Coordinates of C-alpha atoms (C1' of nucleotides) in Angstrom, one line a residue:
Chain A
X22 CA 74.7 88.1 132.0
X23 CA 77.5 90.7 131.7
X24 CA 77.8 91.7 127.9
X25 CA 80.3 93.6 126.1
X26 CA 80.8 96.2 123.2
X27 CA 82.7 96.2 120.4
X28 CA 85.3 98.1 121.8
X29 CA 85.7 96.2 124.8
X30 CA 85.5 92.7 123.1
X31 CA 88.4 93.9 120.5
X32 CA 90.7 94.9 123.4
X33 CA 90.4 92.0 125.2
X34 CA 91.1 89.4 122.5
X35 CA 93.8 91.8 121.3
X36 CA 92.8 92.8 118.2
X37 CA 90.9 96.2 116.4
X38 CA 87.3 97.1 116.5
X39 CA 87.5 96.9 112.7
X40 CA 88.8 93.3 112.5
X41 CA 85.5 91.9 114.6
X42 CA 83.5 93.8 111.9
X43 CA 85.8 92.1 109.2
X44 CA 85.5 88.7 110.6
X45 CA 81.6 89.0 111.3
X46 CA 81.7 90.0 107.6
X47 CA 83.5 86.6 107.1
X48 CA 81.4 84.6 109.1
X49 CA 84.2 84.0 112.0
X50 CA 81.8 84.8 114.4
X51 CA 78.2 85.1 114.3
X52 CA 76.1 88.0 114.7
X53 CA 75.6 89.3 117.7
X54 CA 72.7 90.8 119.6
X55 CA 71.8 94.5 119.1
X56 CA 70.6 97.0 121.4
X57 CA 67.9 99.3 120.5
X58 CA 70.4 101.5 119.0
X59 CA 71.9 98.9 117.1
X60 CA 74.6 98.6 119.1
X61 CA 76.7 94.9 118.9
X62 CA 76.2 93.1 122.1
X63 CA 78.8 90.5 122.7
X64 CA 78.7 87.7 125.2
X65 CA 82.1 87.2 127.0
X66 CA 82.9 83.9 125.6
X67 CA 83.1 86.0 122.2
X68 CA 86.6 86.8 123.8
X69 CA 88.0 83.3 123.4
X70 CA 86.5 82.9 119.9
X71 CA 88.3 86.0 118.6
X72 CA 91.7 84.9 120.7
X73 CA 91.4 81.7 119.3
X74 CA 91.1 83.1 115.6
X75 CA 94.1 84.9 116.5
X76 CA 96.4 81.9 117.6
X77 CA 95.7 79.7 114.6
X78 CA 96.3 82.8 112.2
X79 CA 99.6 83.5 114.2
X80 CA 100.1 79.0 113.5
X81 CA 99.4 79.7 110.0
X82 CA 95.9 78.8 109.0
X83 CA 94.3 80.7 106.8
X84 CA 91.1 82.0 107.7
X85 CA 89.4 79.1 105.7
X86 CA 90.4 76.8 107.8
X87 CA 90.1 78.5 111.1
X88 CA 86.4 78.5 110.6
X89 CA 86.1 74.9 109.6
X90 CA 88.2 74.1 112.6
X91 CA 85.6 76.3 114.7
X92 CA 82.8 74.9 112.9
X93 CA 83.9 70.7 114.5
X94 CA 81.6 69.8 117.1
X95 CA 79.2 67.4 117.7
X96 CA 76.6 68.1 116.1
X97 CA 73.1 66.1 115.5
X98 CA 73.1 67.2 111.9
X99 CA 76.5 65.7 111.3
X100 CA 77.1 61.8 111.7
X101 CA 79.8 61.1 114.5
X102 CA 81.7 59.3 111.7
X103 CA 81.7 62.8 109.5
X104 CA 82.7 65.1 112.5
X105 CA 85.8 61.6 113.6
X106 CA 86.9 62.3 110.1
X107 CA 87.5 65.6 110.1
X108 CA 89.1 66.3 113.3
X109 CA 91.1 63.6 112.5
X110 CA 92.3 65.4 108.8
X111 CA 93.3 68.7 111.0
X112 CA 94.5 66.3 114.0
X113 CA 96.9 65.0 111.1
X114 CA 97.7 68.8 109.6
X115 CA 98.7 70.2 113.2
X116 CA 100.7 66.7 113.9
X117 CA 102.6 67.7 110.8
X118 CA 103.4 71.4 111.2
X119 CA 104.4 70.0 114.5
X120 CA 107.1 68.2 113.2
X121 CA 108.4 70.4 111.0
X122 CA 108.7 73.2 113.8
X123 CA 110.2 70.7 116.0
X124 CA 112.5 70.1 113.0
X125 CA 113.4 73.9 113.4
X126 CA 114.1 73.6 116.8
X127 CA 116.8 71.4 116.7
X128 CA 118.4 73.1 113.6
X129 CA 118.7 76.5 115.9
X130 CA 119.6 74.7 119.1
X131 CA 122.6 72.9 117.0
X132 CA 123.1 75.9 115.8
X133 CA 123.2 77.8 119.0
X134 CA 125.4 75.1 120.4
X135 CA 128.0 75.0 117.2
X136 CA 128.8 78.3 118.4
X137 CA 131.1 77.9 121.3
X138 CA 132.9 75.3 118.7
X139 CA 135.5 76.3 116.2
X140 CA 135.1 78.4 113.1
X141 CA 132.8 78.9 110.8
X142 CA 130.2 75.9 109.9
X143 CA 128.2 75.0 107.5
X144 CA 126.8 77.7 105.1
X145 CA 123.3 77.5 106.5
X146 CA 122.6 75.1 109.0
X147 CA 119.2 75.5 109.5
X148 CA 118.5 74.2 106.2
X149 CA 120.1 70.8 107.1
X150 CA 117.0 69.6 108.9
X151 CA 114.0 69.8 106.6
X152 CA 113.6 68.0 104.0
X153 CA 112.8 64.3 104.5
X154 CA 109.2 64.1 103.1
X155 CA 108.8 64.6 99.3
X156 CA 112.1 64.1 97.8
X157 CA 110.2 61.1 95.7
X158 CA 108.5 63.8 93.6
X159 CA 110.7 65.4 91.2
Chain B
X29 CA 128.7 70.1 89.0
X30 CA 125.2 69.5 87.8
X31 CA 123.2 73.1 87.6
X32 CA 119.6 73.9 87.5
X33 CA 117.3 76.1 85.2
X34 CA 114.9 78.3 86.9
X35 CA 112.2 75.8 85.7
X36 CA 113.9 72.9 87.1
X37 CA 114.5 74.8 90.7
X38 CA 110.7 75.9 90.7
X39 CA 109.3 72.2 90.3
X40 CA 111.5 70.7 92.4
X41 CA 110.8 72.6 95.0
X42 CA 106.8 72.8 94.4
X43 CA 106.5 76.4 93.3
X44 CA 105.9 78.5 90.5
X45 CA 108.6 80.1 88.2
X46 CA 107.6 83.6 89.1
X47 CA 107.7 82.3 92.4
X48 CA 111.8 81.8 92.5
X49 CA 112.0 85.6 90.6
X50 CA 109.8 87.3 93.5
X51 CA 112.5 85.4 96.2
X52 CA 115.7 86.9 94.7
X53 CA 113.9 90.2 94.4
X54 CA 113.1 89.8 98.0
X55 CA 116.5 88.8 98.5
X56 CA 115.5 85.5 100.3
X57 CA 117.6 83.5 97.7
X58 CA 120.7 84.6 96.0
X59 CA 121.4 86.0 92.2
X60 CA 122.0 82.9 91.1
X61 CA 125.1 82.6 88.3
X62 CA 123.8 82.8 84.6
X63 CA 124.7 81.6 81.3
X64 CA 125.4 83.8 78.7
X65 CA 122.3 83.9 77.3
X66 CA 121.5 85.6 81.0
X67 CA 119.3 82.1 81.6
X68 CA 119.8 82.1 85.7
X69 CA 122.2 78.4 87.0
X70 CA 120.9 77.5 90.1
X71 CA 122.8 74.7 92.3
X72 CA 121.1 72.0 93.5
X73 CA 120.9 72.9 97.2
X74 CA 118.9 76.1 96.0
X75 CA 116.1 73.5 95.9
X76 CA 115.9 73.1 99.6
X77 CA 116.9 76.5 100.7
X78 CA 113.0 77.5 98.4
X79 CA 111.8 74.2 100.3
X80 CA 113.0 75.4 103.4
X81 CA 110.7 79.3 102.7
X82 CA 108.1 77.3 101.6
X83 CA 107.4 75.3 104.5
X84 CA 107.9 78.1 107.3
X85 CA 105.1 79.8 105.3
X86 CA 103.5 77.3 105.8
X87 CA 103.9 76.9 109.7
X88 CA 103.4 81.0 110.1
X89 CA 106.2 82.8 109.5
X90 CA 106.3 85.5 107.2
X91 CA 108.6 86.1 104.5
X92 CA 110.6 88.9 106.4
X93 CA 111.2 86.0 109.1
X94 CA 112.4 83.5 107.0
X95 CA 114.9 85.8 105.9
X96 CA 116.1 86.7 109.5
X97 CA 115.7 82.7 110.0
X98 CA 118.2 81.7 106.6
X99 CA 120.7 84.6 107.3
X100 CA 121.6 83.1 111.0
X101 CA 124.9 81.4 110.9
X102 CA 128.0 81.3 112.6
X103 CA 129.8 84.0 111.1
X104 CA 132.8 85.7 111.9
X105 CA 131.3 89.1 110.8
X106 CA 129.2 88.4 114.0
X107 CA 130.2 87.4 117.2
X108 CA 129.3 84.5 118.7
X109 CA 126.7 85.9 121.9
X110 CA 124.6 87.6 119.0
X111 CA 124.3 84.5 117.2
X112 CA 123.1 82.5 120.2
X113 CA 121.0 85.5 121.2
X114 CA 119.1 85.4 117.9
X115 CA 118.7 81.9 118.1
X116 CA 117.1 81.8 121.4
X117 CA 114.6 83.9 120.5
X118 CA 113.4 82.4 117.4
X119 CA 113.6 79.0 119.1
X120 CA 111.4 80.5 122.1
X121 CA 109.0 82.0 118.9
X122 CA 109.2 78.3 117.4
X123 CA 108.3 76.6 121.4
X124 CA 105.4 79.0 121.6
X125 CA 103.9 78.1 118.5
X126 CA 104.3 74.0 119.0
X127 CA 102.7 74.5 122.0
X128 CA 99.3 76.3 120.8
X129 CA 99.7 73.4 118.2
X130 CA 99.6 70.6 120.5
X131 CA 96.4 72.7 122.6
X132 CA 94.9 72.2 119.7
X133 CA 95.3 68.6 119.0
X134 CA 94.4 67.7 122.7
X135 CA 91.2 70.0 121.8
X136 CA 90.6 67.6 119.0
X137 CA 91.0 64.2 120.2
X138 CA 88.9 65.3 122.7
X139 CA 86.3 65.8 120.2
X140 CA 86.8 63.1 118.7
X141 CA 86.7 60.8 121.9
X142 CA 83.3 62.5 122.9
X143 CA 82.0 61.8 119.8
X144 CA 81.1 58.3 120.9
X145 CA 79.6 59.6 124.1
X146 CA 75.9 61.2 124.4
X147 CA 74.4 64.0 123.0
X148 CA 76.0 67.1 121.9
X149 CA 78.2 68.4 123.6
X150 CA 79.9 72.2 124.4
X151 CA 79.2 74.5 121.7
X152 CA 82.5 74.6 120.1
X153 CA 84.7 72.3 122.3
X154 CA 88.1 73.6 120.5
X155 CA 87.6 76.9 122.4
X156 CA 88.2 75.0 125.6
X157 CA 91.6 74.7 125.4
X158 CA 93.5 77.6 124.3
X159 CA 93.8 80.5 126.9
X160 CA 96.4 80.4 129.4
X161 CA 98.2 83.3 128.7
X162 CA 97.2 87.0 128.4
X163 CA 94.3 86.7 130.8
X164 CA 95.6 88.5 132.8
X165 CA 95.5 91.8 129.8
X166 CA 92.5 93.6 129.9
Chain C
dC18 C1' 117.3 74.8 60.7
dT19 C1' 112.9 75.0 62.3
dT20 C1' 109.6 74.5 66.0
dG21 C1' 107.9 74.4 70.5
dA22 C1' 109.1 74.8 75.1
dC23 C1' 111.6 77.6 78.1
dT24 C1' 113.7 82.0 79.8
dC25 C1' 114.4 86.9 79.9
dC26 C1' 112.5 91.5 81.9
dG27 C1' 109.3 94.9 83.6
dT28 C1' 104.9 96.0 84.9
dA29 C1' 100.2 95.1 86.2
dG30 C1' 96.8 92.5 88.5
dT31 C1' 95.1 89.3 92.2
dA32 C1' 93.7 87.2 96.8
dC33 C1' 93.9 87.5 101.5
dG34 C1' 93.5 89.8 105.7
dG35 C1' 92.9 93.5 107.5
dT36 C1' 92.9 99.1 108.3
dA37 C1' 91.3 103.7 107.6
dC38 C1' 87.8 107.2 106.7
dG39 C1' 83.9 110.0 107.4
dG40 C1' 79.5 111.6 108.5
dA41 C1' 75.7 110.4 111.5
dC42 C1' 74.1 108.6 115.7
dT43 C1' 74.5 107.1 120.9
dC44 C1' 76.1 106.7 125.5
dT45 C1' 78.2 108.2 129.9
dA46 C1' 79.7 111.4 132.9
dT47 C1' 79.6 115.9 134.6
Chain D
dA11 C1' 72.1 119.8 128.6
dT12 C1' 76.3 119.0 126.5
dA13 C1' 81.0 117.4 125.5
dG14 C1' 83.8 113.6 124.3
dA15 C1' 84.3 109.0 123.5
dG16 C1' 82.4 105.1 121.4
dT17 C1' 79.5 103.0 117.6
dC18 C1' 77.0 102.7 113.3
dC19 C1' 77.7 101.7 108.1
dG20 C1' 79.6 101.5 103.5
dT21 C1' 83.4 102.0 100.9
dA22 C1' 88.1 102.7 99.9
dC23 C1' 92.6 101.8 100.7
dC24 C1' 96.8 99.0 102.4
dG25 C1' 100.8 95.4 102.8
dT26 C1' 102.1 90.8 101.8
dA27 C1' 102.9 87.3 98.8
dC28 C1' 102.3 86.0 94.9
dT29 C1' 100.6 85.4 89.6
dA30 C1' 99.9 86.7 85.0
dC31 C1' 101.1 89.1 80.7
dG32 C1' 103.6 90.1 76.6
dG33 C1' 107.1 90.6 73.5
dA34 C1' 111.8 89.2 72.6
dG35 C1' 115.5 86.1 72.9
dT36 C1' 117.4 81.0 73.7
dC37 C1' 117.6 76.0 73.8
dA38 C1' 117.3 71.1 72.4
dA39 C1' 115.1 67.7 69.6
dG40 C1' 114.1 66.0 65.3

DNA sequence: CTTGACTCCGTAGTACGGTACGGACTCTAT
DNA sequence: ATAGAGTCCGTACCGTACTACGGAGTCAAG
């Protein structure tokens, strides 16, 4: 099976040699194989892992949560009702951010649109949109 | 026209005090007014625009992006292509990120469903689902 | 008119997520 | 055989976004 270096692993996912080191540190992604020399050896699916890691920080998740996303599956050791429960807790999180970057969306598109109208508009459109949730507290 | 303290601002809106100081030294919120005493007056729509930086943290965006995302308006300083241009991109930014999102959710449910199934299943099924692009890089 | 909570300011420290350095070793190509 | 690029490791440093501290002044309730 074709393996890769470092090197090669960090350009393909797009990110520094440095930062697989970091996030093997972190316990991102496991420990590879070594050659003799104690080079890392690194399976290609290692690519996705690290491009995935890379997407959810870019979505906002902290690196916490990206490895307890990484870390679902089903798993003998885990009851089916455990690993239901907490994909449906991140289901919910990603649902939410969803909304609220949907929510964005509209605010720049009436914004975008409010252009061709008359004069100037509101002070800050964008902030029309986002509030609903959480206005009981306080 | 009812004002807020600095305190009041910072708990309506779910942060800390220092919080709301580190913003207007970032220039994301305005020098509020002051009393004579120098205590800072806030309005009460400073409460969502703090909302508004707290939640696009929250989806990803860093604090030099908010910034660019509160200061786009229609403004006669600007003309009106330049404001549409601006918001095209952030709204192509903001598509881009709901759709890695919803990736993520199908990657879940998916989980979730095959939880009922068999045995275990791939070794980390989120992984499945989130390529697309860029694989054509490297 | 005091007392306790709040605010002022500047500066220092923290947590997170990398990023750089440097001296030694290894690999590949010529 | 050797040069040049890549890798090893530990440690130190960096930018971002807060968070805490401390000493002085302010405010509102009793």
């Amino acid at each position: 099976m074709e393996t890769l270096t470092i090197g090669e692993l960090a350009n393909r996912a797009g990110v520094g040699v440095e930062t697989i080191r970091f996030y093997e540190r972190e316990g991102l992604i496991a420990e590879p194989k070594r050659r003799p020399s104690g080079y890392r050896q690194y399976p290609t699916e290692a690519v996705r892992r690290v491009r995935f890691i890379r997407h959810a920080k870019e979505l906002g998740f902290t690196l916490k949560e990206i490895s307890e996303l990484l870390s679902l599956r089903v798993d003998p050791e885990r009851t089916c009702a455990d690993v239901r429960q907490r994909a449906r807790t991140k289901i919910e999180s990603i649902e939410a951010k969803i909304e609220s970057l949907a929510a964005m969306k509209v605010a720049l598109e009436r914004l975008a649109a409010s252009c061709n109208g008359s004069g100037p508009t509101s002070e800050c459109p964008i902030l029309e949109e986002l509030d609903r949730e959480e206005d009981a507290r306080a």
